[in-house]
Amino acid sequence: MIGLTIITGLHREGDHWGGGQILDPKNGSVYRCRIRAIDSGRKLELRGYLGISLLGRTQTWGAG
C-alpha cells in the first residue's frame, strides 16, 4: 500500500479544501472528502462522507 494515492481532486473552497475523494484502502470504498488545517496548521481535520457531509465521519491527522 506504500505509494497508493488515497486523496484526489481537492480544490480550495475558502478556509478548507473540498470537492475531492478519499479511498479507504482497507475495503476499497471511495468517499467524498473535505480537509482543513487546524491547530496553526500542525494538524489536518479530514471529513469523509457519502452524499452529504452529515453522513460521514471526521478524523484528525497530525502531531499529537
PQR file with spaces between the fields and no chain letter, atoms N, CA, C, O and H, PARSE charges and radii, in Angstrom:
ATOM       1  N    MET     1       0.813   -1.196    0.000 -0.4000 1.5000
ATOM       2  CA   MET     1       0.000    0.000    0.000 -0.0000 2.0000
ATOM       3  C    MET     1       0.857    1.262    0.000  0.5500 1.7000
ATOM       4  O    MET     1       0.336    2.364   -0.171 -0.5500 1.4000
ATOM       5  N    ILE     2       2.159    1.113    0.188 -0.4000 1.5000
ATOM       6  CA   ILE     2       3.039    2.284    0.147 -0.0000 2.0000
ATOM       7  C    ILE     2       2.983    2.881   -1.247  0.5500 1.7000
ATOM       8  O    ILE     2       3.115    2.169   -2.242 -0.5500 1.4000
ATOM       9  H    ILE     2       2.583    0.217    0.327  0.4000 1.0000
ATOM      10  N    GLY     3       2.789    4.174   -1.313 -0.4000 1.5000
ATOM      11  CA   GLY     3       2.707    4.878   -2.583 -0.0000 2.0000
ATOM      12  C    GLY     3       1.309    4.949   -3.184  0.5500 1.7000
ATOM      13  O    GLY     3       1.123    5.546   -4.244 -0.5500 1.4000
ATOM      14  H    GLY     3       2.682    4.752   -0.505  0.4000 1.0000
ATOM      15  N    LEU     4       0.337    4.356   -2.530 -0.4000 1.5000
ATOM      16  CA   LEU     4      -1.044    4.371   -3.005 -0.0000 2.0000
ATOM      17  C    LEU     4      -1.641    5.765   -2.821  0.5500 1.7000
ATOM      18  O    LEU     4      -1.571    6.325   -1.727 -0.5500 1.4000
ATOM      19  H    LEU     4       0.488    3.870   -1.668  0.4000 1.0000
ATOM      20  N    THR     5      -2.218    6.325   -3.865 -0.4000 1.5000
ATOM      21  CA   THR     5      -2.888    7.625   -3.773 -0.0000 2.0000
ATOM      22  C    THR     5      -4.248    7.417   -3.118  0.5500 1.7000
ATOM      23  O    THR     5      -5.080    6.661   -3.620 -0.5500 1.4000
ATOM      24  H    THR     5      -2.275    5.871   -4.754  0.4000 1.0000
ATOM      25  N    ILE     6      -4.470    8.100   -1.981 -0.4000 1.5000
ATOM      26  CA   ILE     6      -5.740    7.922   -1.280 -0.0000 2.0000
ATOM      27  C    ILE     6      -6.639    9.155   -1.353  0.5500 1.7000
ATOM      28  O    ILE     6      -7.843    9.050   -1.119 -0.5500 1.4000
ATOM      29  H    ILE     6      -3.794    8.714   -1.573  0.4000 1.0000
ATOM      30  N    ILE     7      -6.070   10.329   -1.674 -0.4000 1.5000
ATOM      31  CA   ILE     7      -6.865   11.562   -1.765 -0.0000 2.0000
ATOM      32  C    ILE     7      -6.636   12.181   -3.131  0.5500 1.7000
ATOM      33  O    ILE     7      -5.493   12.370   -3.546 -0.5500 1.4000
ATOM      34  H    ILE     7      -5.092   10.414   -1.863  0.4000 1.0000
ATOM      35  N    THR     8      -7.728   12.503   -3.840 -0.4000 1.5000
ATOM      36  CA   THR     8      -7.622   13.109   -5.172 -0.0000 2.0000
ATOM      37  C    THR     8      -8.672   14.209   -5.352  0.5500 1.7000
ATOM      38  O    THR     8      -9.690   14.235   -4.660 -0.5500 1.4000
ATOM      39  H    THR     8      -8.657   12.350   -3.503  0.4000 1.0000
ATOM      40  N    GLY     9      -8.407   15.101   -6.281 -0.4000 1.5000
ATOM      41  CA   GLY     9      -9.398   16.061   -6.759 -0.0000 2.0000
ATOM      42  C    GLY     9      -9.757   17.216   -5.849  0.5500 1.7000
ATOM      43  O    GLY     9     -10.766   17.875   -6.098 -0.5500 1.4000
ATOM      44  H    GLY     9      -7.581   15.080   -6.843  0.4000 1.0000
ATOM      45  N    LEU    10      -8.991   17.498   -4.812 -0.4000 1.5000
ATOM      46  CA   LEU    10      -9.330   18.604   -3.911 -0.0000 2.0000
ATOM      47  C    LEU    10      -9.054   19.951   -4.561  0.5500 1.7000
ATOM      48  O    LEU    10      -8.122   20.087   -5.354 -0.5500 1.4000
ATOM      49  H    LEU    10      -8.171   16.962   -4.610  0.4000 1.0000
ATOM      50  N    HIS    11      -9.862   20.940   -4.225 -0.4000 1.5000
ATOM      51  CA   HIS    11      -9.615   22.329   -4.628 -0.0000 2.0000
ATOM      52  C    HIS    11     -10.018   23.246   -3.469  0.5500 1.7000
ATOM      53  O    HIS    11     -10.846   22.893   -2.629 -0.5500 1.4000
ATOM      54  H    HIS    11     -10.619   20.830   -3.581  0.4000 1.0000
ATOM      55  N    ARG    12      -9.415   24.411   -3.452 -0.4000 1.5000
ATOM      56  CA   ARG    12      -9.641   25.364   -2.353 -0.0000 2.0000
ATOM      57  C    ARG    12     -11.056   25.912   -2.383  0.5500 1.7000
ATOM      58  O    ARG    12     -11.563   26.317   -3.430 -0.5500 1.4000
ATOM      59  H    ARG    12      -8.741   24.698   -4.134  0.4000 1.0000
ATOM      60  N    GLU    13     -11.696   25.916   -1.194 -0.4000 1.5000
ATOM      61  CA   GLU    13     -13.043   26.471   -1.022 -0.0000 2.0000
ATOM      62  C    GLU    13     -13.050   27.325    0.240  0.5500 1.7000
ATOM      63  O    GLU    13     -13.532   26.889    1.285 -0.5500 1.4000
ATOM      64  H    GLU    13     -11.285   25.587   -0.344  0.4000 1.0000
ATOM      65  N    GLY    14     -12.522   28.524    0.146 -0.4000 1.5000
ATOM      66  CA   GLY    14     -12.461   29.400    1.317 -0.0000 2.0000
ATOM      67  C    GLY    14     -11.400   28.940    2.297  0.5500 1.7000
ATOM      68  O    GLY    14     -10.216   28.911    1.961 -0.5500 1.4000
ATOM      69  H    GLY    14     -12.130   28.879   -0.703  0.4000 1.0000
ATOM      70  N    ASP    15     -11.816   28.573    3.528 -0.4000 1.5000
ATOM      71  CA   ASP    15     -10.856   28.181    4.564 -0.0000 2.0000
ATOM      72  C    ASP    15     -10.574   26.676    4.588  0.5500 1.7000
ATOM      73  O    ASP    15      -9.912   26.189    5.505 -0.5500 1.4000
ATOM      74  H    ASP    15     -12.777   28.597    3.801  0.4000 1.0000
ATOM      75  N    HIS    16     -11.066   25.940    3.596 -0.4000 1.5000
ATOM      76  CA   HIS    16     -10.812   24.496    3.545 -0.0000 2.0000
ATOM      77  C    HIS    16     -10.618   24.044    2.103  0.5500 1.7000
ATOM      78  O    HIS    16     -10.758   24.834    1.170 -0.5500 1.4000
ATOM      79  H    HIS    16     -11.604   26.335    2.852  0.4000 1.0000
ATOM      80  N    TRP    17     -10.297   22.778    1.932 -0.4000 1.5000
ATOM      81  CA   TRP    17     -10.173   22.153    0.618 -0.0000 2.0000
ATOM      82  C    TRP    17     -11.300   21.154    0.492  0.5500 1.7000
ATOM      83  O    TRP    17     -11.551   20.391    1.424 -0.5500 1.4000
ATOM      84  H    TRP    17     -10.183   22.136    2.689  0.4000 1.0000
ATOM      85  N    GLY    18     -11.988   21.139   -0.641 -0.4000 1.5000
ATOM      86  CA   GLY    18     -13.123   20.242   -0.813 -0.0000 2.0000
ATOM      87  C    GLY    18     -13.254   19.772   -2.241  0.5500 1.7000
ATOM      88  O    GLY    18     -12.396   20.040   -3.081 -0.5500 1.4000
ATOM      89  H    GLY    18     -11.784   21.759   -1.399  0.4000 1.0000
ATOM      90  N    GLY    19     -14.343   19.065   -2.509 -0.4000 1.5000
ATOM      91  CA   GLY    19     -14.623   18.599   -3.851 -0.0000 2.0000
ATOM      92  C    GLY    19     -13.809   17.403   -4.275  0.5500 1.7000
ATOM      93  O    GLY    19     -13.816   17.038   -5.451 -0.5500 1.4000
ATOM      94  H    GLY    19     -15.040   18.847   -1.826  0.4000 1.0000
ATOM      95  N    GLY    20     -13.112   16.789   -3.350 -0.4000 1.5000
ATOM      96  CA   GLY    20     -12.269   15.653   -3.696 -0.0000 2.0000
ATOM      97  C    GLY    20     -12.844   14.333   -3.237  0.5500 1.7000
ATOM      98  O    GLY    20     -13.981   14.248   -2.773 -0.5500 1.4000
ATOM      99  H    GLY    20     -13.107   17.086   -2.395  0.4000 1.0000
ATOM     100  N    GLN    21     -12.028   13.305   -3.380 -0.4000 1.5000
ATOM     101  CA   GLN    21     -12.419   11.973   -2.960 -0.0000 2.0000
ATOM     102  C    GLN    21     -11.306   11.350   -2.133  0.5500 1.7000
ATOM     103  O    GLN    21     -10.131   11.669   -2.313 -0.5500 1.4000
ATOM     104  H    GLN    21     -11.104   13.374   -3.757  0.4000 1.0000
ATOM     105  N    ILE    22     -11.685   10.459   -1.226 -0.4000 1.5000
ATOM     106  CA   ILE    22     -10.719    9.718   -0.432 -0.0000 2.0000
ATOM     107  C    ILE    22     -11.036    8.234   -0.533  0.5500 1.7000
ATOM     108  O    ILE    22     -12.196    7.825   -0.508 -0.5500 1.4000
ATOM     109  H    ILE    22     -12.639   10.200   -1.079  0.4000 1.0000
ATOM     110  N    LEU    23      -9.981    7.441   -0.649 -0.4000 1.5000
ATOM     111  CA   LEU    23     -10.098    5.998   -0.753 -0.0000 2.0000
ATOM     112  C    LEU    23      -9.838    5.371    0.605  0.5500 1.7000
ATOM     113  O    LEU    23      -8.859    5.719    1.265 -0.5500 1.4000
ATOM     114  H    LEU    23      -9.038    7.773   -0.669  0.4000 1.0000
ATOM     115  N    ASP    24     -10.690    4.459    1.031 -0.4000 1.5000
ATOM     116  CA   ASP    24     -10.434    3.659    2.222 -0.0000 2.0000
ATOM     117  C    ASP    24      -9.663    2.426    1.741  0.5500 1.7000
ATOM     118  O    ASP    24     -10.257    1.524    1.150 -0.5500 1.4000
ATOM     119  H    ASP    24     -11.485    4.177    0.494  0.4000 1.0000
ATOM     120  N    PRO    25      -8.363    2.374    1.984 -0.5600 1.5000
ATOM     121  CA   PRO    25      -7.565    1.276    1.439  0.2800 2.0000
ATOM     122  C    PRO    25      -7.906   -0.097    2.040  0.5500 1.7000
ATOM     123  O    PRO    25      -7.556   -1.129    1.467 -0.5500 1.4000
ATOM     124  N    LYS    26      -8.579   -0.108    3.175 -0.4000 1.5000
ATOM     125  CA   LYS    26      -8.936   -1.386    3.801 -0.0000 2.0000
ATOM     126  C    LYS    26     -10.016   -2.131    3.038  0.5500 1.7000
ATOM     127  O    LYS    26      -9.993   -3.359    2.960 -0.5500 1.4000
ATOM     128  H    LYS    26      -8.864    0.730    3.641  0.4000 1.0000
ATOM     129  N    ASN    27     -10.985   -1.374    2.461 -0.4000 1.5000
ATOM     130  CA   ASN    27     -12.090   -2.053    1.781 -0.0000 2.0000
ATOM     131  C    ASN    27     -12.326   -1.579    0.346  0.5500 1.7000
ATOM     132  O    ASN    27     -13.213   -2.096   -0.333 -0.5500 1.4000
ATOM     133  H    ASN    27     -11.004   -0.376    2.524  0.4000 1.0000
ATOM     134  N    GLY    28     -11.549   -0.609   -0.120 -0.4000 1.5000
ATOM     135  CA   GLY    28     -11.672   -0.129   -1.499 -0.0000 2.0000
ATOM     136  C    GLY    28     -12.792    0.865   -1.733  0.5500 1.7000
ATOM     137  O    GLY    28     -13.014    1.270   -2.874 -0.5500 1.4000
ATOM     138  H    GLY    28     -10.829   -0.189    0.432  0.4000 1.0000
ATOM     139  N    SER    29     -13.505    1.271   -0.694 -0.4000 1.5000
ATOM     140  CA   SER    29     -14.593    2.245   -0.848 -0.0000 2.0000
ATOM     141  C    SER    29     -14.032    3.641   -1.082  0.5500 1.7000
ATOM     142  O    SER    29     -12.987    4.001   -0.541 -0.5500 1.4000
ATOM     143  H    SER    29     -13.325    0.942    0.232  0.4000 1.0000
ATOM     144  N    VAL    30     -14.741    4.424   -1.897 -0.4000 1.5000
ATOM     145  CA   VAL    30     -14.356    5.806   -2.189 -0.0000 2.0000
ATOM     146  C    VAL    30     -15.446    6.728   -1.655  0.5500 1.7000
ATOM     147  O    VAL    30     -16.635    6.500   -1.878 -0.5500 1.4000
ATOM     148  H    VAL    30     -15.590    4.131   -2.337  0.4000 1.0000
ATOM     149  N    TYR    31     -15.020    7.774   -0.943 -0.4000 1.5000
ATOM     150  CA   TYR    31     -15.937    8.733   -0.326 -0.0000 2.0000
ATOM     151  C    TYR    31     -15.591   10.136   -0.781  0.5500 1.7000
ATOM     152  O    TYR    31     -14.456   10.392   -1.181 -0.5500 1.4000
ATOM     153  H    TYR    31     -14.054    7.959   -0.761  0.4000 1.0000
ATOM     154  N    ARG    32     -16.540   11.041   -0.729 -0.4000 1.5000
ATOM     155  CA   ARG    32     -16.262   12.454   -0.927 -0.0000 2.0000
ATOM     156  C    ARG    32     -15.513   12.939    0.302  0.5500 1.7000
ATOM     157  O    ARG    32     -15.662   12.359    1.377 -0.5500 1.4000
ATOM     158  H    ARG    32     -17.463   10.833   -0.404  0.4000 1.0000
ATOM     159  N    CYS    33     -14.705   13.999    0.169 -0.4000 1.5000
ATOM     160  CA   CYS    33     -13.967   14.464    1.348 -0.0000 2.0000
ATOM     161  C    CYS    33     -13.774   15.970    1.335  0.5500 1.7000
ATOM     162  O    CYS    33     -13.891   16.649    0.315 -0.5500 1.4000
ATOM     163  H    CYS    33     -14.585   14.471   -0.704  0.4000 1.0000
ATOM     164  N    ARG    34     -13.471   16.444    2.531 -0.4000 1.5000
ATOM     165  CA   ARG    34     -13.212   17.861    2.794 -0.0000 2.0000
ATOM     166  C    ARG    34     -12.095   17.910    3.834  0.5500 1.7000
ATOM     167  O    ARG    34     -12.111   17.129    4.786 -0.5500 1.4000
ATOM     168  H    ARG    34     -13.376   15.892    3.360  0.4000 1.0000
ATOM     169  N    ILE    35     -11.132   18.805    3.673 -0.4000 1.5000
ATOM     170  CA   ILE    35      -9.984   18.895    4.580 -0.0000 2.0000
ATOM     171  C    ILE    35      -9.769   20.350    4.976  0.5500 1.7000
ATOM     172  O    ILE    35      -9.947   21.261    4.166 -0.5500 1.4000
ATOM     173  H    ILE    35     -11.119   19.440    2.900  0.4000 1.0000
ATOM     174  N    ARG    36      -9.383   20.555    6.236 -0.4000 1.5000
ATOM     175  CA   ARG    36      -8.984   21.905    6.651 -0.0000 2.0000
ATOM     176  C    ARG    36      -7.853   21.800    7.671  0.5500 1.7000
ATOM     177  O    ARG    36      -7.780   20.836    8.433 -0.5500 1.4000
ATOM     178  H    ARG    36      -9.239   19.815    6.894  0.4000 1.0000
ATOM     179  N    ALA    37      -6.981   22.792    7.675 -0.4000 1.5000
ATOM     180  CA   ALA    37      -5.878   22.859    8.627 -0.0000 2.0000
ATOM     181  C    ALA    37      -6.400   23.405    9.948  0.5500 1.7000
ATOM     182  O    ALA    37      -7.185   24.354    9.975 -0.5500 1.4000
ATOM     183  H    ALA    37      -7.041   23.575    7.055  0.4000 1.0000
ATOM     184  N    ILE    38      -5.953   22.794   11.048 -0.4000 1.5000
ATOM     185  CA   ILE    38      -6.307   23.266   12.390 -0.0000 2.0000
ATOM     186  C    ILE    38      -5.041   23.323   13.233  0.5500 1.7000
ATOM     187  O    ILE    38      -3.980   22.873   12.801 -0.5500 1.4000
ATOM     188  H    ILE    38      -5.315   22.023   11.026  0.4000 1.0000
ATOM     189  N    ASP    39      -5.151   23.865   14.412 -0.4000 1.5000
ATOM     190  CA   ASP    39      -4.034   23.952   15.360 -0.0000 2.0000
ATOM     191  C    ASP    39      -2.813   24.624   14.721  0.5500 1.7000
ATOM     192  O    ASP    39      -1.706   24.087   14.749 -0.5500 1.4000
ATOM     193  H    ASP    39      -6.013   24.230   14.764  0.4000 1.0000
ATOM     194  N    SER    40      -3.041   25.803   14.150 -0.4000 1.5000
ATOM     195  CA   SER    40      -1.994   26.595   13.489 -0.0000 2.0000
ATOM     196  C    SER    40      -1.307   25.826   12.370  0.5500 1.7000
ATOM     197  O    SER    40      -0.112   26.005   12.136 -0.5500 1.4000
ATOM     198  H    SER    40      -3.941   26.239   14.127  0.4000 1.0000
ATOM     199  N    GLY    41      -2.048   24.975   11.681 -0.4000 1.5000
ATOM     200  CA   GLY    41      -1.508   24.235   10.557 -0.0000 2.0000
ATOM     201  C    GLY    41      -0.755   22.964   10.905  0.5500 1.7000
ATOM     202  O    GLY    41      -0.205   22.309   10.019 -0.5500 1.4000
ATOM     203  H    GLY    41      -3.019   24.829   11.871  0.4000 1.0000
ATOM     204  N    ARG    42      -0.720   22.604   12.185 -0.4000 1.5000
ATOM     205  CA   ARG    42       0.008   21.390   12.592 -0.0000 2.0000
ATOM     206  C    ARG    42      -0.815   20.121   12.433  0.5500 1.7000
ATOM     207  O    ARG    42      -0.266   19.021   12.495 -0.5500 1.4000
ATOM     208  H    ARG    42      -1.166   23.135   12.905  0.4000 1.0000
ATOM     209  N    LYS    43      -2.117   20.254   12.230 -0.4000 1.5000
ATOM     210  CA   LYS    43      -2.991   19.096   12.082 -0.0000 2.0000
ATOM     211  C    LYS    43      -3.947   19.314   10.920  0.5500 1.7000
ATOM     212  O    LYS    43      -4.227   20.449   10.536 -0.5500 1.4000
ATOM     213  H    LYS    43      -2.562   21.148   12.179  0.4000 1.0000
ATOM     214  N    LEU    44      -4.444   18.218   10.368 -0.4000 1.5000
ATOM     215  CA   LEU    44      -5.475   18.263    9.343 -0.0000 2.0000
ATOM     216  C    LEU    44      -6.737   17.619    9.882  0.5500 1.7000
ATOM     217  O    LEU    44      -6.691   16.537   10.466 -0.5500 1.4000
ATOM     218  H    LEU    44      -4.216   17.296   10.680  0.4000 1.0000
ATOM     219  N    GLU    45      -7.860   18.285    9.687 -0.4000 1.5000
ATOM     220  CA   GLU    45      -9.159   17.713   10.017 -0.0000 2.0000
ATOM     221  C    GLU    45      -9.776   17.250    8.706  0.5500 1.7000
ATOM     222  O    GLU    45     -10.055   18.063    7.824 -0.5500 1.4000
ATOM     223  H    GLU    45      -7.897   19.165    9.213  0.4000 1.0000
ATOM     224  N    LEU    46      -9.987   15.956    8.579 -0.4000 1.5000
ATOM     225  CA   LEU    46     -10.485   15.372    7.341 -0.0000 2.0000
ATOM     226  C    LEU    46     -11.871   14.799    7.573  0.5500 1.7000
ATOM     227  O    LEU    46     -12.090   14.047    8.523 -0.5500 1.4000
ATOM     228  H    LEU    46      -9.761   15.296    9.295  0.4000 1.0000
ATOM     229  N    ARG    47     -12.805   15.156    6.707 -0.4000 1.5000
ATOM     230  CA   ARG    47     -14.171   14.641    6.786 -0.0000 2.0000
ATOM     231  C    ARG    47     -14.451   13.836    5.530  0.5500 1.7000
ATOM     232  O    ARG    47     -14.400   14.372    4.423 -0.5500 1.4000
ATOM     233  H    ARG    47     -12.628   15.767    5.935  0.4000 1.0000
ATOM     234  N    GLY    48     -14.744   12.561    5.692 -0.4000 1.5000
ATOM     235  CA   GLY    48     -15.147   11.703    4.587 -0.0000 2.0000
ATOM     236  C    GLY    48     -16.633   11.422    4.709  0.5500 1.7000
ATOM     237  O    GLY    48     -17.136   11.194    5.809 -0.5500 1.4000
ATOM     238  H    GLY    48     -14.785   12.126    6.592  0.4000 1.0000
ATOM     239  N    TYR    49     -17.347   11.438    3.571 -0.4000 1.5000
ATOM     240  CA   TYR    49     -18.805   11.286    3.653 -0.0000 2.0000
ATOM     241  C    TYR    49     -19.391   10.742    2.363  0.5500 1.7000
ATOM     242  O    TYR    49     -18.756   10.768    1.309 -0.5500 1.4000
ATOM     243  H    TYR    49     -16.938   11.624    2.677  0.4000 1.0000
ATOM     244  N    LEU    50     -20.615   10.250    2.470 -0.4000 1.5000
ATOM     245  CA   LEU    50     -21.397    9.778    1.329 -0.0000 2.0000
ATOM     246  C    LEU    50     -22.506   10.789    1.068  0.5500 1.7000
ATOM     247  O    LEU    50     -23.272   11.117    1.974 -0.5500 1.4000
ATOM     248  H    LEU    50     -21.131   10.229    3.327  0.4000 1.0000
ATOM     249  N    GLY    51     -22.597   11.277   -0.145 -0.4000 1.5000
ATOM     250  CA   GLY    51     -23.678   12.201   -0.490 -0.0000 2.0000
ATOM     251  C    GLY    51     -23.526   13.559    0.155  0.5500 1.7000
ATOM     252  O    GLY    51     -22.940   14.467   -0.437 -0.5500 1.4000
ATOM     253  H    GLY    51     -21.975   11.010   -0.881  0.4000 1.0000
ATOM     254  N    ILE    52     -24.052   13.712    1.377 -0.4000 1.5000
ATOM     255  CA   ILE    52     -23.954   14.988    2.094 -0.0000 2.0000
ATOM     256  C    ILE    52     -23.042   14.825    3.302  0.5500 1.7000
ATOM     257  O    ILE    52     -22.888   13.724    3.831 -0.5500 1.4000
ATOM     258  H    ILE    52     -24.527   12.975    1.858  0.4000 1.0000
ATOM     259  N    SER    53     -22.448   15.910    3.726 -0.4000 1.5000
ATOM     260  CA   SER    53     -21.460   15.889    4.798 -0.0000 2.0000
ATOM     261  C    SER    53     -22.004   15.337    6.122  0.5500 1.7000
ATOM     262  O    SER    53     -21.229   14.858    6.949 -0.5500 1.4000
ATOM     263  H    SER    53     -22.573   16.804    3.296  0.4000 1.0000
ATOM     264  N    LEU    54     -23.314   15.399    6.330 -0.4000 1.5000
ATOM     265  CA   LEU    54     -23.903   14.869    7.569 -0.0000 2.0000
ATOM     266  C    LEU    54     -23.751   13.354    7.680  0.5500 1.7000
ATOM     267  O    LEU    54     -23.777   12.802    8.779 -0.5500 1.4000
ATOM     268  H    LEU    54     -23.943   15.789    5.658  0.4000 1.0000
ATOM     269  N    LEU    55     -23.590   12.683    6.534 -0.4000 1.5000
ATOM     270  CA   LEU    55     -23.479   11.226    6.517 -0.0000 2.0000
ATOM     271  C    LEU    55     -22.017   10.815    6.368  0.5500 1.7000
ATOM     272  O    LEU    55     -21.617   10.282    5.333 -0.5500 1.4000
ATOM     273  H    LEU    55     -23.568   13.132    5.640  0.4000 1.0000
ATOM     274  N    GLY    56     -21.221   11.068    7.413 -0.4000 1.5000
ATOM     275  CA   GLY    56     -19.799   10.749    7.332 -0.0000 2.0000
ATOM     276  C    GLY    56     -19.150   10.763    8.694  0.5500 1.7000
ATOM     277  O    GLY    56     -19.809   10.740    9.733 -0.5500 1.4000
ATOM     278  H    GLY    56     -21.546   11.501    8.254  0.4000 1.0000
ATOM     279  N    ARG    57     -17.813   10.803    8.650 -0.4000 1.5000
ATOM     280  CA   ARG    57     -17.060   10.869    9.902 -0.0000 2.0000
ATOM     281  C    ARG    57     -15.837   11.750    9.709  0.5500 1.7000
ATOM     282  O    ARG    57     -15.349   11.931    8.594 -0.5500 1.4000
ATOM     283  H    ARG    57     -17.277   10.822    7.806  0.4000 1.0000
ATOM     284  N    THR    58     -15.356   12.290   10.814 -0.4000 1.5000
ATOM     285  CA   THR    58     -14.213   13.192   10.818 -0.0000 2.0000
ATOM     286  C    THR    58     -13.046   12.551   11.550  0.5500 1.7000
ATOM     287  O    THR    58     -13.225   11.928   12.596 -0.5500 1.4000
ATOM     288  H    THR    58     -15.753   12.142   11.720  0.4000 1.0000
ATOM     289  N    GLN    59     -11.838   12.707   10.990 -0.4000 1.5000
ATOM     290  CA   GLN    59     -10.612   12.265   11.642 -0.0000 2.0000
ATOM     291  C    GLN    59      -9.655   13.441   11.681  0.5500 1.7000
ATOM     292  O    GLN    59      -9.709   14.330   10.831 -0.5500 1.4000
ATOM     293  H    GLN    59     -11.692   13.214   10.139  0.4000 1.0000
ATOM     294  N    THR    60      -8.780   13.438   12.673 -0.4000 1.5000
ATOM     295  CA   THR    60      -7.731   14.447   12.768 -0.0000 2.0000
ATOM     296  C    THR    60      -6.399   13.749   12.533  0.5500 1.7000
ATOM     297  O    THR    60      -6.073   12.772   13.208 -0.5500 1.4000
ATOM     298  H    THR    60      -8.736   12.716   13.364  0.4000 1.0000
ATOM     299  N    TRP    61      -5.638   14.251   11.581 -0.4000 1.5000
ATOM     300  CA   TRP    61      -4.328   13.699   11.252 -0.0000 2.0000
ATOM     301  C    TRP    61      -3.262   14.716   11.638  0.5500 1.7000
ATOM     302  O    TRP    61      -3.415   15.907   11.366 -0.5500 1.4000
ATOM     303  H    TRP    61      -5.903   15.045   11.033  0.4000 1.0000
ATOM     304  N    GLY    62      -2.194   14.262   12.265 -0.4000 1.5000
ATOM     305  CA   GLY    62      -1.092   15.161   12.564 -0.0000 2.0000
ATOM     306  C    GLY    62      -0.466   14.887   13.905  0.5500 1.7000
ATOM     307  O    GLY    62      -0.712   13.861   14.541 -0.5500 1.4000
ATOM     308  H    GLY    62      -2.070   13.295   12.486  0.4000 1.0000
ATOM     309  N    ALA    63       0.348   15.829   14.316 -0.4000 1.5000
ATOM     310  CA   ALA    63       1.098   15.722   15.566 -0.0000 2.0000
ATOM     311  C    ALA    63       0.159   15.667   16.759  0.5500 1.7000
ATOM     312  O    ALA    63      -0.869   16.344   16.771 -0.5500 1.4000
ATOM     313  H    ALA    63       0.548   16.662   13.799  0.4000 1.0000
ATOM     314  N    GLY    64       0.492   14.884   17.741 -0.4000 1.5000
ATOM     315  CA   GLY    64      -0.338   14.708   18.927 -0.0000 2.0000
ATOM     316  C    GLY    64      -0.223   15.748   19.920  0.5500 1.7000
ATOM     317  O    GLY    64      -0.885   15.689   20.956 -0.5500 1.4000
ATOM     318  H    GLY    64       1.327   14.333   17.731  0.4000 1.0000
